[in-house]
Coordinates of C-alpha atoms and ligand atoms in Angstrom, one line a residue:
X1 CA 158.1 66.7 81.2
X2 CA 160.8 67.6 78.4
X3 CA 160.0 71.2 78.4
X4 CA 160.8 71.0 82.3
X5 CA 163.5 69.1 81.7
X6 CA 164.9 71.8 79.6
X7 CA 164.4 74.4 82.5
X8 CA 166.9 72.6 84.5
X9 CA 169.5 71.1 81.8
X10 CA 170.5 74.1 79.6
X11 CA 169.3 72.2 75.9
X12 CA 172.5 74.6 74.3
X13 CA 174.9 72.9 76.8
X14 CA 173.7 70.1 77.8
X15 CA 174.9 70.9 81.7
X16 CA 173.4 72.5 84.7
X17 CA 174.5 74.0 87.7
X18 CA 172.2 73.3 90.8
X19 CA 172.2 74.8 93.8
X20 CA 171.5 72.4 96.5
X21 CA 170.0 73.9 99.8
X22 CA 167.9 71.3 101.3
X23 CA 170.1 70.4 103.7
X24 CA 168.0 72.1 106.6
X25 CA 165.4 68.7 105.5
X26 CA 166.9 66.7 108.1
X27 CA 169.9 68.8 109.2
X28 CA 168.1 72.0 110.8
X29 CA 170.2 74.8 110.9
X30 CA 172.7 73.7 108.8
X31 CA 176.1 75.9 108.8
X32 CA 176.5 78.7 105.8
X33 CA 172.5 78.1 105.3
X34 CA 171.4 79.4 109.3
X35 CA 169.4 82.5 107.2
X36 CA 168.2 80.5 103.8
X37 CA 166.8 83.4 102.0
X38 CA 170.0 85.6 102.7
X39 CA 172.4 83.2 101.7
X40 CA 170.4 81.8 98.6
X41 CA 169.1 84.7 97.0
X42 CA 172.7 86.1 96.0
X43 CA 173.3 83.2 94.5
X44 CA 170.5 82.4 92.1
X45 CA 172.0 84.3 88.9
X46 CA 174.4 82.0 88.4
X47 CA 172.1 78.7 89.4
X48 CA 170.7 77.4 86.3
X49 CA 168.2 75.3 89.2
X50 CA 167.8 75.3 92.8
X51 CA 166.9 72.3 95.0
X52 CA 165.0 73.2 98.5
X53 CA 162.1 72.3 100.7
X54 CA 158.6 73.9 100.1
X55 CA 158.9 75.5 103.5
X56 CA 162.3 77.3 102.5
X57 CA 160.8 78.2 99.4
X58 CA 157.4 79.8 100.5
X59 CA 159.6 82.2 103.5
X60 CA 162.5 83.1 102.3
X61 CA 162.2 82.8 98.5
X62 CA 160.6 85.8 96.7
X63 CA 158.0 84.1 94.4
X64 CA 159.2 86.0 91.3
X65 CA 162.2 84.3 91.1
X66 CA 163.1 82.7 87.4
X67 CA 165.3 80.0 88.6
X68 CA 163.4 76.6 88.2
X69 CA 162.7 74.6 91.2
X70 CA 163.5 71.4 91.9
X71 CA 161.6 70.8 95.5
X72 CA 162.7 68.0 97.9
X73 CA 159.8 66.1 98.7
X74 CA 161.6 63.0 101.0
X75 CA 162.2 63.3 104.6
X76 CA 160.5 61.9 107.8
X77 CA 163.7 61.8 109.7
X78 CA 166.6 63.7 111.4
X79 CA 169.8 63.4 112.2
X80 CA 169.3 62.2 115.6
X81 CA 168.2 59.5 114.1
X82 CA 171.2 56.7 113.6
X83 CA 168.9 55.1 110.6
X84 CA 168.5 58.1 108.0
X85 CA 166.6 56.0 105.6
X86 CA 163.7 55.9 106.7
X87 CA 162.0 58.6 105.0
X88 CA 158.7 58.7 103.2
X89 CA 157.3 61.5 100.5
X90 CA 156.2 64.7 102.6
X91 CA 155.2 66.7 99.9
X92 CA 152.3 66.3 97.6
X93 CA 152.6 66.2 93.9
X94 CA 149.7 69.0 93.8
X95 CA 151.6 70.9 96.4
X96 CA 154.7 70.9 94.1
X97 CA 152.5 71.5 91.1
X98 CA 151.1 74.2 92.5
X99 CA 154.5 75.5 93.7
X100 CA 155.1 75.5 90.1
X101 CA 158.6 73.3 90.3
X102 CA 160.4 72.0 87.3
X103 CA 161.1 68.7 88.6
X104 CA 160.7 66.8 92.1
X105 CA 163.6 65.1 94.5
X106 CA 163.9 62.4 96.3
X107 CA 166.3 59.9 98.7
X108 CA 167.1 56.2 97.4
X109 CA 168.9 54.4 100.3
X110 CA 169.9 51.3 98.6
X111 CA 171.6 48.5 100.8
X112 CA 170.6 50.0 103.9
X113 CA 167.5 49.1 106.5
X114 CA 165.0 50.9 104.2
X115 CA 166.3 50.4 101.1
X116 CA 162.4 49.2 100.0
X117 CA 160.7 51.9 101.7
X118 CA 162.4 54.1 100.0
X119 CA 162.6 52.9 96.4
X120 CA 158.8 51.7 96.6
X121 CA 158.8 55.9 97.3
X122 CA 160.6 56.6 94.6
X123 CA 158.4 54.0 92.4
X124 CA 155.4 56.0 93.6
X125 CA 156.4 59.8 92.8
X126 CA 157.7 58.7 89.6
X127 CA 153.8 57.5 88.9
X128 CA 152.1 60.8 90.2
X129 CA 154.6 62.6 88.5
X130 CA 153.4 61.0 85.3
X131 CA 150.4 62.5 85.9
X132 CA 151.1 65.6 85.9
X133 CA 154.6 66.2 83.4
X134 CA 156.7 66.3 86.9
X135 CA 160.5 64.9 86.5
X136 CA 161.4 63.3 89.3
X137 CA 165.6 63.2 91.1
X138 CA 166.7 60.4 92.3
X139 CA 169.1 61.3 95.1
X140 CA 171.4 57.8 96.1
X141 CA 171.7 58.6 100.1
X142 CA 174.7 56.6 100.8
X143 CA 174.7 55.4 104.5
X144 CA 177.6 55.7 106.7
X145 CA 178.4 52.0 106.3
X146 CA 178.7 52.3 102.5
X147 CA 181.3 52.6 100.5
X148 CA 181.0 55.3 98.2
X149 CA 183.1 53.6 94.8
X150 CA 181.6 52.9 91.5
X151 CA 180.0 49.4 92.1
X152 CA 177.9 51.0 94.6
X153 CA 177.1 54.2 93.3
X154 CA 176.5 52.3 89.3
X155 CA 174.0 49.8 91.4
X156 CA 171.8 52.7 93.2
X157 CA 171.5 54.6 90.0
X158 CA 171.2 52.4 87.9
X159 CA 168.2 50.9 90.0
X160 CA 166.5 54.7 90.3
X161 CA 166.6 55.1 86.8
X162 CA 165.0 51.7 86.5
X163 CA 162.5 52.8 88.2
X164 CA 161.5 55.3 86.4
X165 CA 163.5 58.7 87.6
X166 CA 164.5 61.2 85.1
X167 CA 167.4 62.4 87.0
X168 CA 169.9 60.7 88.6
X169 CA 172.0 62.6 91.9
X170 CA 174.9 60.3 92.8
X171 CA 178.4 61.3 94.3
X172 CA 181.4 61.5 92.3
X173 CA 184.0 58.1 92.6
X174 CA 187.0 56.6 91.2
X175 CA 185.9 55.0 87.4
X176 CA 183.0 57.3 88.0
X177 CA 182.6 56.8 84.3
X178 CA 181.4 53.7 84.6
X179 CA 178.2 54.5 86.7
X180 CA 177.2 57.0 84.2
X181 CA 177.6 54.2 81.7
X182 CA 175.4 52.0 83.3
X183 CA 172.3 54.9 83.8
X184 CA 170.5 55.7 81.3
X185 CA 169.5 58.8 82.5
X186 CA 171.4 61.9 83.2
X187 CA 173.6 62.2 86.6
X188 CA 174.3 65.3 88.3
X189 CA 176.5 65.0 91.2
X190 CA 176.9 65.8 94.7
X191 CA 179.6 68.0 96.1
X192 CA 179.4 66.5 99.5
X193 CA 181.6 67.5 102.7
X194 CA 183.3 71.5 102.2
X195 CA 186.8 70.7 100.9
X196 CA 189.2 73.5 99.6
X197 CA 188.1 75.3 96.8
X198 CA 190.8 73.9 94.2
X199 CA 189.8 70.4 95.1
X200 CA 186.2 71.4 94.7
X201 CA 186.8 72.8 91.5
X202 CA 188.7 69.8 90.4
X203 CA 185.9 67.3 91.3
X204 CA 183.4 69.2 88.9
X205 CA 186.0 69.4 86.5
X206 CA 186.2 65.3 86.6
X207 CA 182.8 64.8 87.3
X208 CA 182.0 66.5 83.6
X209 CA 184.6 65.1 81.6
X210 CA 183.6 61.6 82.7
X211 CA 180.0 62.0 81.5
X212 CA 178.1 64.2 84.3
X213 CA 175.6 66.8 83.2
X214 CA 176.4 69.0 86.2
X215 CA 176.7 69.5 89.3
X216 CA 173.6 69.6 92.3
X217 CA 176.3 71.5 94.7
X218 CA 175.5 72.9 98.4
X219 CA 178.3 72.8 100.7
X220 CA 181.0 73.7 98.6
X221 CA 179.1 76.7 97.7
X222 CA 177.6 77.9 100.2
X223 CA 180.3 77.1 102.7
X224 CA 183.0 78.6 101.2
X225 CA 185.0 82.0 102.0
X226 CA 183.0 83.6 99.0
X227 CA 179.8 81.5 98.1
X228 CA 179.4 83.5 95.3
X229 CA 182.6 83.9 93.8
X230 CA 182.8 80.3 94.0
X231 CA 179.5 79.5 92.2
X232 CA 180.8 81.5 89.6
X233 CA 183.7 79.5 89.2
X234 CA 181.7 76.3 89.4
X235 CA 179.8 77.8 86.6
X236 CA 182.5 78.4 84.4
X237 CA 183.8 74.5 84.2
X238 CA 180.2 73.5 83.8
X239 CA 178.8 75.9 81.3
X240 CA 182.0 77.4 80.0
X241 CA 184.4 74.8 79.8
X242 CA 187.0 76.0 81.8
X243 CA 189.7 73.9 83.4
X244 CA 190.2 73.5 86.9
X245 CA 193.0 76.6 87.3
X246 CA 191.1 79.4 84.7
X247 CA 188.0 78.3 87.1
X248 CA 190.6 79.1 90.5
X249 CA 192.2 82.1 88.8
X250 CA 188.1 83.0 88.3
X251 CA 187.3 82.5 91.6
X252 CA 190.3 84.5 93.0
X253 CA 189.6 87.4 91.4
X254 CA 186.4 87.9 92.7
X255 CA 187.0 86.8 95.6
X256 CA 186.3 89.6 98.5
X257 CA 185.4 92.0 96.1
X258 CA 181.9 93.9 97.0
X259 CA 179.2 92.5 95.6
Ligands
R5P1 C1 171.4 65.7 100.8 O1 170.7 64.7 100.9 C2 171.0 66.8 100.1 O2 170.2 66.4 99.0 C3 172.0 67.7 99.5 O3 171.3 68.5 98.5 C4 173.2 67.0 98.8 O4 173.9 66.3 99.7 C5 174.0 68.0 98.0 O5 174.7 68.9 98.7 P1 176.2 68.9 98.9 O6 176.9 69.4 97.7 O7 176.4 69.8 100.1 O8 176.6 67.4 99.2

């Protein structure tokens, strides 16, 4: 479990950079990620992990990658769906075993209709994951009633590390300090909605100084003008230390340049 661990978190730095692509889990064909493997692949040598779906992985990932996997194993639903939570595991812990991924993810949706379903779930991986060495991510889904601040977000990961995960996924919030206070375990978080790269940058920025070991980021990668320009740049505040502008001034100079 520690040596798998140490796949994801850099043990030098203490920090990661994920690359978060399992949108397509209940989104489909979700924009910037229509062709997975040609928008991923480019990315991975400046991912320190990468989050998908087994069925992502097996067609459109070459199997020699180095990058270690951290495979979404929640889903069930979609969003035509108005209740997103209820989801149930969808990938067995042999399957991801024999995937060979460093750690396994899955949804907590805490104060909403499914909140047991899903954290008797999350109860459940972290016990096959036992097993077998596997970490398991807690992502805290946050429904569209919720209010994303730090009494809600402190509350669902505080509960998922409680319940055994090894990895907390939350979203960034005002005091956001205070959640990673109250979990144990170590929070990445979320990007969320594509907003302009500065502000992106910025929200990494805080996220680490307030206690985060990195960022699990999709959309604000993979959406931007130049995905990977702008994982680079996300790199360099999370495993460099660079400040919000040397990470812009980074990102506009390689910006449009031929890769
Ligand atoms: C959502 O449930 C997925 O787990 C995404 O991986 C997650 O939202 C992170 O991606 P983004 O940075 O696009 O919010």
């Amino acid at each position: 479990m520690k040596n798998r661990l140490s796949r994801i978190i850099n043990p030098k730095t203490g920090h990661t950079v994920m690359l978060a692509v399992d949108h397509g889990y209940f989104q489909g064909p979700t924009s910037g990620l229509e062709r997975p493997g040609e928008v991923i692949t480019p990315l991975l040598p400046w991912a320190d992990a990468v989050m998908l779906t087994r069925g992502v992985l097996r067609n459109t990932i070459d199997a020699t990658i180095s990058n270690p996997v951290v495979l979404r194993v929640s889903g069930g639903t979609s969003i035509l769906k108005d209740d997103l939570s209820n989801e149930d595991i969808t990938t067995s812990m042999r399957d991801a075993v024999r995937l060979n991924a460093a750690a396994v993810a899955l949804s907590i949706f805490v104060g909403a209709p499914n909140e047991k379903q899903t954290l008797v779930n999350l109860a459940r991986l972290v016990d096959e994951g036992e097993e077998y060495g596997m970490p398991v991510l807690a992502v805290t889904a946050v429904g569209r009633d919720m209010v994303r601040d730090a009494r809600y977000l402190g509350l669902a990961s505080r509960i998922a590390a409680e319940l055994g995960a090894s990895m907390v996924k939350t979203y960034y919030c005002e005091n956001f300090g205070k959640v990673v206070e109250g979990c144990p375990v170590p929070i990445v978080i979320a990007g969320g909605k594509k907003i302009p790269e500065p502000e992106a940058l910025k929200l990494a920025y805080n996220a680490i100084q307030e206690g985060a070991v990195g960022v699990d980021m999709g959309r604000n990668i993979f959406q931007s003008e130049d995905p990977i320009a702008m994982i680079q740049a996300v790199r360099s505040i999370v495993q460099e230390g660079y400040t919000p502008d040397e990470a812009l001034e980074l990102f506009n100079s390689l910006k449009g340049k031929k890769k």
